[in-house]
Short mmCIF file of C-alpha atoms and ligand atoms in Angstrom, two decimals:
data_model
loop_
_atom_site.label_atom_id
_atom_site.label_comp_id
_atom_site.label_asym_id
_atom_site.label_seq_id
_atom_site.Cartn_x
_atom_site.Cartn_y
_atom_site.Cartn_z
CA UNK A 1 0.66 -24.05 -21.32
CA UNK A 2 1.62 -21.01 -19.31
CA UNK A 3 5.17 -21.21 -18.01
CA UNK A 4 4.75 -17.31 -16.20
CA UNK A 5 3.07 -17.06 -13.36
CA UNK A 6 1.38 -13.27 -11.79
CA UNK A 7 0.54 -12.35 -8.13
CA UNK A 8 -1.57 -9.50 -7.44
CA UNK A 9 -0.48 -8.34 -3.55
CA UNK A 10 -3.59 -5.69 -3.49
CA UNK A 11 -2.54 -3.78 -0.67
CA UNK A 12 -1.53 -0.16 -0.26
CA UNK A 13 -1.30 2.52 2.21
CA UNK A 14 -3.11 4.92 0.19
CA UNK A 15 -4.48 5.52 -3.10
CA UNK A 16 -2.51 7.66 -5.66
CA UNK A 17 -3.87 10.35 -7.38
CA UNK A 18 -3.58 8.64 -10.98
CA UNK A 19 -4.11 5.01 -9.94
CA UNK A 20 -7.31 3.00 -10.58
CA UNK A 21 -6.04 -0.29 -10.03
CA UNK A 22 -7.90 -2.72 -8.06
CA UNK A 23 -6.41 -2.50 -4.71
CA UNK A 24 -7.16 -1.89 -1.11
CA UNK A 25 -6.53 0.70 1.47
CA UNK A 26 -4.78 -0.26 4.24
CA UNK A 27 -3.92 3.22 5.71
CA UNK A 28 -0.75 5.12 6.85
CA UNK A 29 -0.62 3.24 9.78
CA UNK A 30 -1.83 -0.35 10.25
CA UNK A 31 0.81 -2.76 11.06
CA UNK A 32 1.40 -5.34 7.96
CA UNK A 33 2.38 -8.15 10.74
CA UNK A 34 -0.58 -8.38 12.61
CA UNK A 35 -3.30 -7.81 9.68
CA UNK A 36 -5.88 -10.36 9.66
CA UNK A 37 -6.63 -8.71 6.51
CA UNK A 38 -3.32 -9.65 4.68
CA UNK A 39 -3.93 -13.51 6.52
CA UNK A 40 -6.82 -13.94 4.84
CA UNK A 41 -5.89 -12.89 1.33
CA UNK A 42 -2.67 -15.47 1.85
CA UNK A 43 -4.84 -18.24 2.57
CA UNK A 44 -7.75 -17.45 -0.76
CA UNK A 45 -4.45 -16.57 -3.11
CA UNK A 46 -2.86 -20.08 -2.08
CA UNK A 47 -6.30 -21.97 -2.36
CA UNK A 48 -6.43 -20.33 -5.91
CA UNK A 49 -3.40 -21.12 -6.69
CA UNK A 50 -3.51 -25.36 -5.54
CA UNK A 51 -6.73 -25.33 -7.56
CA UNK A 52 -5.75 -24.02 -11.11
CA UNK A 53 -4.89 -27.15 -13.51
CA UNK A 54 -1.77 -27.97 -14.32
CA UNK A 55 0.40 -29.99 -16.86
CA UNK A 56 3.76 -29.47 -13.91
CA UNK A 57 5.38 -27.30 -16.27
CA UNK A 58 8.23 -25.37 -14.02
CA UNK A 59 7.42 -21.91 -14.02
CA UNK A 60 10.11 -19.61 -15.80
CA UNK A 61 9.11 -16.14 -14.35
CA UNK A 62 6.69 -15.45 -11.44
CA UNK A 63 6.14 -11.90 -10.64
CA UNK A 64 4.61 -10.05 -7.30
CA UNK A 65 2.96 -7.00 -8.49
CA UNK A 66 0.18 -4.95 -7.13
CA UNK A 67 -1.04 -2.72 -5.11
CA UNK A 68 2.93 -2.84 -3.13
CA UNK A 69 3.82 -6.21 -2.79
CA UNK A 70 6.71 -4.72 -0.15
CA UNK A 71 3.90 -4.51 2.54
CA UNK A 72 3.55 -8.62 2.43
CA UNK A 73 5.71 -10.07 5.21
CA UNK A 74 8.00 -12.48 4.09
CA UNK A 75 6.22 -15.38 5.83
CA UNK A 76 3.20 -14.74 3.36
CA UNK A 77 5.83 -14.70 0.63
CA UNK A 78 7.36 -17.59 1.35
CA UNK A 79 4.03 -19.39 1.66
CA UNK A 80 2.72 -18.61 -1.52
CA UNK A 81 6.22 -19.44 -3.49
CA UNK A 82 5.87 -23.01 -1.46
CA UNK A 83 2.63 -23.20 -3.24
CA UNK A 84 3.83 -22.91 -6.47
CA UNK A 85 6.41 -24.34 -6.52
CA UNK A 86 4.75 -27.49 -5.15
CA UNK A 87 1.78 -27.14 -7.39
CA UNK A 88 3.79 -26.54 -10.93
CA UNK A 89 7.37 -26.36 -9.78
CA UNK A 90 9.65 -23.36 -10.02
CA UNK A 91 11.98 -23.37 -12.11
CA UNK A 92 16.04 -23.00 -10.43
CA UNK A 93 16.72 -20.20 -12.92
CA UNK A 94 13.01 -18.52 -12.48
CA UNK A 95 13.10 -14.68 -12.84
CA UNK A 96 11.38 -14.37 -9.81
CA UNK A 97 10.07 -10.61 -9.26
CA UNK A 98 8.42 -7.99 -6.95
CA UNK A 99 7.34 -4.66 -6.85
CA UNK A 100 8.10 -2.55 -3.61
CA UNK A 101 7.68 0.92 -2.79
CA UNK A 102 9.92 3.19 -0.99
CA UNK A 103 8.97 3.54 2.78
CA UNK A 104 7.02 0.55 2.55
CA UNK A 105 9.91 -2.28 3.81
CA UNK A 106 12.71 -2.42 6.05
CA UNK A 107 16.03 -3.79 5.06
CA UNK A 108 15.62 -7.36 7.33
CA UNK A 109 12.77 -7.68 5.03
CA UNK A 110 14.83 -7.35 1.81
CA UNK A 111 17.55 -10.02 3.10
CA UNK A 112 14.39 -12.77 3.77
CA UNK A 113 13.03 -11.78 0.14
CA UNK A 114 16.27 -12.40 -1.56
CA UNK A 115 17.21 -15.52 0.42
CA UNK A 116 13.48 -17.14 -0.27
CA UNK A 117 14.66 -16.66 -4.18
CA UNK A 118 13.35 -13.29 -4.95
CA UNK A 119 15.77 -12.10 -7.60
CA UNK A 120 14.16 -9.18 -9.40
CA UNK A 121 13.17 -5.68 -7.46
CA UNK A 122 11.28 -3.07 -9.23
CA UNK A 123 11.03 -0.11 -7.21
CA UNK A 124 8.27 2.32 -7.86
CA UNK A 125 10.07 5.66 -7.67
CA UNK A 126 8.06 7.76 -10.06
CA UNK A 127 9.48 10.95 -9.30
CA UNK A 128 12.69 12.13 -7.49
CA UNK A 129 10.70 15.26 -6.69
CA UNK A 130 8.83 16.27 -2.82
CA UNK A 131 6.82 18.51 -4.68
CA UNK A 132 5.42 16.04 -7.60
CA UNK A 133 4.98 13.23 -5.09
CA UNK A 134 3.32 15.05 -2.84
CA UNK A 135 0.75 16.37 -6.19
CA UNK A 136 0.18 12.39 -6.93
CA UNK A 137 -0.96 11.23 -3.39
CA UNK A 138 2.19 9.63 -2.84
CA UNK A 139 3.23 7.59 0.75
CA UNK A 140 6.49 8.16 0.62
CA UNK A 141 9.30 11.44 -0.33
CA UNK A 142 12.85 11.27 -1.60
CA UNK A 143 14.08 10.28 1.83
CA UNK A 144 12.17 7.05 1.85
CA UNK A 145 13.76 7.15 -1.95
CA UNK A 146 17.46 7.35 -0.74
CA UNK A 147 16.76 5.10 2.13
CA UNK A 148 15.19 1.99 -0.41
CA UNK A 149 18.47 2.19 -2.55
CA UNK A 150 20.76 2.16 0.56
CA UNK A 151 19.00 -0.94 1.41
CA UNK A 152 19.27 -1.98 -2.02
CA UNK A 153 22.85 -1.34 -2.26
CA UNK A 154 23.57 -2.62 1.02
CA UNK A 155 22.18 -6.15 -0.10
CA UNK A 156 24.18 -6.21 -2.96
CA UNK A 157 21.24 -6.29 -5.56
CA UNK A 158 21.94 -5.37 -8.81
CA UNK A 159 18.82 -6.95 -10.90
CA UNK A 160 16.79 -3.90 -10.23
CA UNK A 161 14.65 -1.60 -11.77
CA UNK A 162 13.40 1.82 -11.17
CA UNK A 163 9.77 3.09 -12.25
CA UNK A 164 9.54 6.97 -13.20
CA UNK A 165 6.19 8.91 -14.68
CA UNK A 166 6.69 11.30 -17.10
CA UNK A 167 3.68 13.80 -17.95
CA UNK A 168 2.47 14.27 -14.09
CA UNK A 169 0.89 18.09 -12.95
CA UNK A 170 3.18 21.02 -12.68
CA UNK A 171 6.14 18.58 -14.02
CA UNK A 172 8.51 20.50 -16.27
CA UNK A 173 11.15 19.32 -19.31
CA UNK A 174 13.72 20.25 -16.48
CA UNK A 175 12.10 18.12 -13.54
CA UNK A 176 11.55 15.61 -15.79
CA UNK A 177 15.56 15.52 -16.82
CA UNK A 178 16.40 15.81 -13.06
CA UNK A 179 14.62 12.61 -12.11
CA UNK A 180 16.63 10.95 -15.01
CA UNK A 181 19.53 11.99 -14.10
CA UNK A 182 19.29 10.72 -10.74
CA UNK A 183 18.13 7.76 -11.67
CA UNK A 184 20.96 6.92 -14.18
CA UNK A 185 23.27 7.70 -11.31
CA UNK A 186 21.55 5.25 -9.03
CA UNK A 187 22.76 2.99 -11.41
CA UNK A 188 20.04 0.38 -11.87
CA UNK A 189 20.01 -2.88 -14.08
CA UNK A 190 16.75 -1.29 -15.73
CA UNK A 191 14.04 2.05 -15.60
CA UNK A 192 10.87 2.03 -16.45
CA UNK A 193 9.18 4.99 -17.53
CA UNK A 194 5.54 4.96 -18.12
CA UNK A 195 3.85 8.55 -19.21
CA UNK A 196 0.69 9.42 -17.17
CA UNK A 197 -2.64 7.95 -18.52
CA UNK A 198 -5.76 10.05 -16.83
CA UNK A 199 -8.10 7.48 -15.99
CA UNK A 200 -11.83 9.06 -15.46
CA UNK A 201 -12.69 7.09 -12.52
CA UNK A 202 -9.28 8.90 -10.61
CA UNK A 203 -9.05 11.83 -8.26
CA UNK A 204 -6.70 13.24 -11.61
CA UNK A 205 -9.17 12.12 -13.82
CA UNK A 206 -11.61 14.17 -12.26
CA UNK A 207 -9.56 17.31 -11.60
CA UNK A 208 -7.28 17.75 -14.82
CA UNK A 209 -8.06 17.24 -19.01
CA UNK A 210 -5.65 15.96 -20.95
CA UNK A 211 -2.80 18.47 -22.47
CA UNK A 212 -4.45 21.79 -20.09
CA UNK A 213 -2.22 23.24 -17.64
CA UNK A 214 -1.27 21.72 -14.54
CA UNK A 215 -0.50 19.01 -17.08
CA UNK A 216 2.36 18.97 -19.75
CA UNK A 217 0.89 19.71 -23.00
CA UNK A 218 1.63 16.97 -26.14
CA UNK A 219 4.43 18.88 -27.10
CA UNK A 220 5.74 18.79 -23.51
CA UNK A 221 5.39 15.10 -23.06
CA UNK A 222 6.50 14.34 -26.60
CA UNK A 223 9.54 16.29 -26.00
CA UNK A 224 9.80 14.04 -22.67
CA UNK A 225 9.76 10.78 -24.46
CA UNK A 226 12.56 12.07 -26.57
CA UNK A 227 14.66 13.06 -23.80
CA UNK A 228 13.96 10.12 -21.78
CA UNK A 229 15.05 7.79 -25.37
CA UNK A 230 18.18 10.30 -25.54
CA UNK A 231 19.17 10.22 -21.94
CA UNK A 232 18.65 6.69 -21.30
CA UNK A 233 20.67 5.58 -24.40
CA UNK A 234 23.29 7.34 -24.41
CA UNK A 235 23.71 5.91 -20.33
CA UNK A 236 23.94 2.64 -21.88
CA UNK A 237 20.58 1.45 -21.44
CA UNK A 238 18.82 -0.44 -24.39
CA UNK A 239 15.40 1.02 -25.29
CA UNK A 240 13.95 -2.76 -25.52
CA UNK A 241 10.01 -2.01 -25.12
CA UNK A 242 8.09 1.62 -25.81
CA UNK A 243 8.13 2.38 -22.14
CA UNK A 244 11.27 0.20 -20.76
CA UNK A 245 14.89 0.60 -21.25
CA UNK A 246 17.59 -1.99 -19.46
CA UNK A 247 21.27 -3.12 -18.97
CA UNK A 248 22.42 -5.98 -21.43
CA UNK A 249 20.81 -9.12 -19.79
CA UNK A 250 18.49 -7.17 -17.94
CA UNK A 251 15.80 -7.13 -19.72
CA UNK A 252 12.10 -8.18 -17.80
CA UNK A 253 11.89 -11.75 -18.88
CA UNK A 254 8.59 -11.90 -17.12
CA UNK A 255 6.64 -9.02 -19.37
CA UNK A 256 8.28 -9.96 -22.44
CA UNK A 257 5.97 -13.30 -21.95
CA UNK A 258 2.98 -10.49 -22.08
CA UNK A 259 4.70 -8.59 -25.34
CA UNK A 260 5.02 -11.62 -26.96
CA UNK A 261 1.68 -12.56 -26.76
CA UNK A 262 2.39 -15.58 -24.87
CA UNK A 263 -0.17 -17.42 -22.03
CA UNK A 264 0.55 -16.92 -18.04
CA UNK A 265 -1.16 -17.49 -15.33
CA UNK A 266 -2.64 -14.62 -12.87
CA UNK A 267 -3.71 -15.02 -9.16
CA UNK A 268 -5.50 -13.04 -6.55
CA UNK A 269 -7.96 -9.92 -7.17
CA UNK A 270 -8.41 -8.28 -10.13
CA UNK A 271 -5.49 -10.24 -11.75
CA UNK A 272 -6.06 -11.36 -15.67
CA UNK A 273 -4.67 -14.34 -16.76
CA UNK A 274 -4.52 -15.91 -20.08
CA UNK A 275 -4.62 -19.53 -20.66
CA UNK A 276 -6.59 -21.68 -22.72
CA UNK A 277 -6.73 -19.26 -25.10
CA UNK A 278 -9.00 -17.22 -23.36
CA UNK A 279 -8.42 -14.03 -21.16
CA UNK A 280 -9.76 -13.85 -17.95
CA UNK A 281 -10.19 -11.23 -15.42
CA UNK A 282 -10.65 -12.33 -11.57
CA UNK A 283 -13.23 -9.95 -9.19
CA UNK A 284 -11.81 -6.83 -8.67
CA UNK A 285 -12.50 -6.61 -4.56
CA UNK A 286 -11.60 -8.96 -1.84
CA UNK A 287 -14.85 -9.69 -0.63
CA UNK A 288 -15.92 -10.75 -4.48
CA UNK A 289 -12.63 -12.76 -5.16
CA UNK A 290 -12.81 -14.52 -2.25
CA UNK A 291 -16.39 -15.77 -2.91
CA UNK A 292 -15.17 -16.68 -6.66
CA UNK A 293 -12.87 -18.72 -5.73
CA UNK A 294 -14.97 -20.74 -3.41
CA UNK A 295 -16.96 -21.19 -6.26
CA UNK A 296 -14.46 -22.25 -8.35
CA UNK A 297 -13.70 -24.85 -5.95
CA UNK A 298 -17.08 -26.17 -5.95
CA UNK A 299 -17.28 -26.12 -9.32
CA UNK A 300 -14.36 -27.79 -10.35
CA UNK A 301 -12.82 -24.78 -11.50
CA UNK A 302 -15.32 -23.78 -14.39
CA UNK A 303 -14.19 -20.30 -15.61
CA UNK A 304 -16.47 -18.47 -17.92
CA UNK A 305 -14.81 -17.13 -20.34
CA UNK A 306 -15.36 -16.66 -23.89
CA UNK A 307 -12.00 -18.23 -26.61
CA UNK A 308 -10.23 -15.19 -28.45
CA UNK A 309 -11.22 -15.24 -31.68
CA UNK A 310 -8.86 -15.40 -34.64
CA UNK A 311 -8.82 -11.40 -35.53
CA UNK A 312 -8.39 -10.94 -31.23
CA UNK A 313 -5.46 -13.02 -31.58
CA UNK A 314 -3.64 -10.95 -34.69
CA UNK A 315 -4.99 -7.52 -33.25
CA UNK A 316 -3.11 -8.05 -29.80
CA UNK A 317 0.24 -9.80 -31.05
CA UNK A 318 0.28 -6.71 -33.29
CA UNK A 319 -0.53 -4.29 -30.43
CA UNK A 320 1.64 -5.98 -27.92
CA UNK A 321 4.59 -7.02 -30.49
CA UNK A 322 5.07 -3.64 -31.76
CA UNK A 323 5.86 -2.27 -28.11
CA UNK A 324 8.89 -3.99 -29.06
CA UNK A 325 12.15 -2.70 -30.30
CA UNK A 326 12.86 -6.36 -32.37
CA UNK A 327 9.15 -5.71 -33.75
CA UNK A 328 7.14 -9.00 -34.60
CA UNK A 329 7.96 -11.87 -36.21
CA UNK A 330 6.01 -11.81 -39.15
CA UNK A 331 6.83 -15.63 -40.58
CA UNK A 332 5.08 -16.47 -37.27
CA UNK A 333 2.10 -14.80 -38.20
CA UNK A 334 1.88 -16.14 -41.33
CA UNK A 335 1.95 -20.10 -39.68
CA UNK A 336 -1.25 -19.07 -38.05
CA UNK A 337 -3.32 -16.63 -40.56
CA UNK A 338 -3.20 -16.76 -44.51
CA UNK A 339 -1.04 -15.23 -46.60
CA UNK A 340 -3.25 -12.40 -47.54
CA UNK A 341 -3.06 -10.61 -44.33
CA UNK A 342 0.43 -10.30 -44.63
CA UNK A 343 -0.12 -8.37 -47.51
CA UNK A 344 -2.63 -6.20 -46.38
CA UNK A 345 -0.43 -5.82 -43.17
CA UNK A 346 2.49 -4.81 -45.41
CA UNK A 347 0.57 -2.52 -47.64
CA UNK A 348 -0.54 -0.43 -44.34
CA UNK A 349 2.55 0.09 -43.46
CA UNK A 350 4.07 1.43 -46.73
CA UNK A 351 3.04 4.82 -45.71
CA UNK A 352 4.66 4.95 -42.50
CA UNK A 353 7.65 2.99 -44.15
CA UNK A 354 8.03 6.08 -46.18
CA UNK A 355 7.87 8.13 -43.32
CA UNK A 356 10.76 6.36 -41.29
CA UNK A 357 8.25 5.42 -38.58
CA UNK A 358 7.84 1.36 -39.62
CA UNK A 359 11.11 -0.49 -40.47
CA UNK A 360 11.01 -3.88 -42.43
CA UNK A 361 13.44 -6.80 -41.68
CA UNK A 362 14.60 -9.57 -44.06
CA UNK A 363 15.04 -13.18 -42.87
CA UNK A 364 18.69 -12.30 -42.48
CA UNK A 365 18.00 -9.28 -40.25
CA UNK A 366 19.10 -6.84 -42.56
CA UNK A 367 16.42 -3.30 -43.32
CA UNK A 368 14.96 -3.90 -45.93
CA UNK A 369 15.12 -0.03 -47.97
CA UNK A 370 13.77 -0.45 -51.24
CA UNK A 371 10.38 -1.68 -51.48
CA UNK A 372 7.57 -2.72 -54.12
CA UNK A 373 4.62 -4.45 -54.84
CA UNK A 374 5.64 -7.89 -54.19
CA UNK A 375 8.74 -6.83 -50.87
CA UNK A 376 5.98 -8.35 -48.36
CA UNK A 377 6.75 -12.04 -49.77
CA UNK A 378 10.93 -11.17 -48.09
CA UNK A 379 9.32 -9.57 -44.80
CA UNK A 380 10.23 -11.55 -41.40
CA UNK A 381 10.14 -8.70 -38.88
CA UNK A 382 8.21 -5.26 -38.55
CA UNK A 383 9.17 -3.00 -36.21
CA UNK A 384 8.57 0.75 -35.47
CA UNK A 385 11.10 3.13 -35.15
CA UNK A 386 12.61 4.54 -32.14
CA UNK A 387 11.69 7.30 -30.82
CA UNK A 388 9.24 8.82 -33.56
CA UNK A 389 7.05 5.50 -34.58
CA UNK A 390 7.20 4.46 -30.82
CA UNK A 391 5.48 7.80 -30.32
CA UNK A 392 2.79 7.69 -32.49
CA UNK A 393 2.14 3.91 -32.06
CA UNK A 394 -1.36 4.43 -31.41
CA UNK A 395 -1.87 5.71 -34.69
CA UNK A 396 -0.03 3.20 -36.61
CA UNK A 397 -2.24 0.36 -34.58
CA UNK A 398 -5.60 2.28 -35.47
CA UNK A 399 -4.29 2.03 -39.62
CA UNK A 400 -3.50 -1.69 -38.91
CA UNK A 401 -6.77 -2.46 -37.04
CA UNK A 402 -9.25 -0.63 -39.27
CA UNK A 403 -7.57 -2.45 -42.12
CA UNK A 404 -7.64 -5.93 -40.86
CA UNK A 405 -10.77 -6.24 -38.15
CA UNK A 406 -12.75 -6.08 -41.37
CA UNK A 407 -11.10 -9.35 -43.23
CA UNK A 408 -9.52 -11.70 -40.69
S1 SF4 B 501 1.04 2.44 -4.73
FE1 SF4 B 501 0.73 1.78 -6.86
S2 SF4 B 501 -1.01 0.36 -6.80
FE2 SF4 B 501 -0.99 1.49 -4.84
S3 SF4 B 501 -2.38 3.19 -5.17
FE3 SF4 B 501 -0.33 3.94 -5.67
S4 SF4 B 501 -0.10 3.57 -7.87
FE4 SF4 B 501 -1.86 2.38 -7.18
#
């Protein structure tokens, strides 16, 4: 049973250039205290939540992510943690998470997050540049920027992160290597940095192709990653997951139950949970959710969903284990599939073990260098290499699932 627990908080002031989440639009100027709107998603999120069955396993990590989470007033906050916690329990040492964007929360609102037991901030900086956040559709500028870490430094937070986007129009090797830099001296327990994805259905879908000028071409953003691994490193963070790097101990205990391929609950619109063994995506506007989940009340919470199938399974804990520096645990793997696909997984991989882009782990944790026929029998962890397999993990995942969709 899921022990992780995800909020969607679907509000924003705007939408970004890049971003096709579901959310809604609350404008530039509505007030977040008096929005009947934000009531009545409080009040469908908490029936969701006293309705999903549970075994009253505590939860371990519950995270607030959206839309910008930062535009819930506490009291909403507050009433949804009450919820869980007195539907499954949370646990005293939960990782309990939230994302906020700059300009979007004042500094009395960060005090009543952290004293209701938020403990985790991820702040959703993307760029330190006017320019480039004013090319995405951002809300806010580098003075809303300075002003969220003041807060954040004035509350004495040090679990937080800082999200960056490499690959964005007109960005440059040297913008890019700015916005590190100021992020590593911000000093944060962890950065994200994602690289942009053009998603047709966005304004930047529409307007830009992939790898044409105003957008970095691959050799631009490749060159990015590298920096980014470089940079980040050498500033003492550990490059744990392909797009995530973090202080020792301060590593997202909440998405490593996602890497790992491990259940979790999701709640509100548009949120995808995965229990049961089956993966579920909730309606993706409020007017829909809310109607769904009167439904699921009358029903007795009947969710249609369809059970993973076996090759489902092995195809995503090799997609989402291999985001990870450790790699996967293949004597885990070979508990829940025969033996066979370990070899075929193995013999995949020779080729980009030769290449330096796939490393192989023994049961003591030691590389394994010289390999034959028969090395997959002494195999207990693949991993890819960091930064050139990380980069060309999509490859590396299209050898594996070619090979394997066809016999699991
Ligand atoms: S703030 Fe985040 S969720 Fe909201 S529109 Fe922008 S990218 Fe999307």
């Amino acid at each position: 049973m899921p022990i992780s627990a995800y909020l969607h908080i679907p509000f924003c002031r705007r939408r970004c250039y890049y971003c096709d989440f579901p959310i809604s639009v609350l404008g530039d100027k509505t007030n977040t205290n008096q929005s009947g709107s934000i009531v009545e998603y409080a009040q469908f999120l908490c029936e969701e939540i006293k309705i999903t069955p549970t075994c009253h396993l505590p939860l371990e990590t519950v995270f607030f992510g959206g839309g910008t989470p930062s535009l819930l007033p506490p009291r909403y906050l507050e009433k949804i943690l009450l919820t869980l916690d007195e539907h499954f329990g949370i646990d005293a040492n939960a990782e309990i998470s939230i994302e906020m964007d700059p300009g979007t929360f004042t500094l009395e609102q960060l005090h009543d997050y952290k004293k209701l037991g938020v403990n985790r901030f991820s702040v959703g900086v993307q760029s330190f540049n006017d320019k480039l956040l004013e090319k995405c559709g951002r809300f806010h500028r580098l003075k809303d920027i300075e002003q969220t870490i003041n807060f954040i430094y004035q509350t004495n937070i040090k679990n937080f992160s800082l999200d960056l986007i490499s690959g964005l129009p007109y960005q440059t090797l040297e913008t890019w290597e700015l916005s590190l830099e100021q992020a590593i001296t911000i000093n944060p327990s962890h950065i994200s940095c994602y690289d942009l994805v053009l998603e047709p259905v966005t304004a930047f879908g529409k307007q830009y192709k992939p790898g044409n000028f105003p957008l970095p071409d691959d050799e631009d953003t490749s060159k990015m990653y590298k920096i980014t691994q470089q940079k980040l490193t050498k500033a003492g963070y550990e490059h744990y997951e392909i797009s995530n790097y973090a202080k020792l101990g301060y590593q997202c205990r909440h998405n490593l139950f996602y890497w790992e391929n491990k259940p979790y609950y999701g709640f509100g619109m548009g949120a995808a949970s995965y229990t049961n063994n089956q993966r579920f995506t909730r309606p993706k506007t409020r007017k829909t959710y809310y109607e769904w989940v009167k439904q699921l009340k009358l029903s007795g919470y009947v969710i249609s969903a369809s059970n993973l199938s076996r090759v489902d399974i092995l195809l995503e804990t090799l997609m989402l284990g291999l985001r990870l520096k450790k790699g996967i645990n293949l004597s885990e793997i070979s508990n829940r599939f025969e033996k066979d696909i370990i070899e075929k997984i193995y013999q995949t991989l020779i080729p980009y073990h030769q290449a330096e882009l796939v490393y192989f782990k023994n049961i003591n944790d030691n590389f394994i260098t010289e390999i034959n026929n028969n090395s997959w029998q002494s195999i207990h962890r693949i991993m890819l290499s960091d930064p050139d397999g990380f980069l060309l993990s999509n490859t590396i995942l299209a050898s594996l699932f070619d090979k394997l969709e066809s016999i699991v």
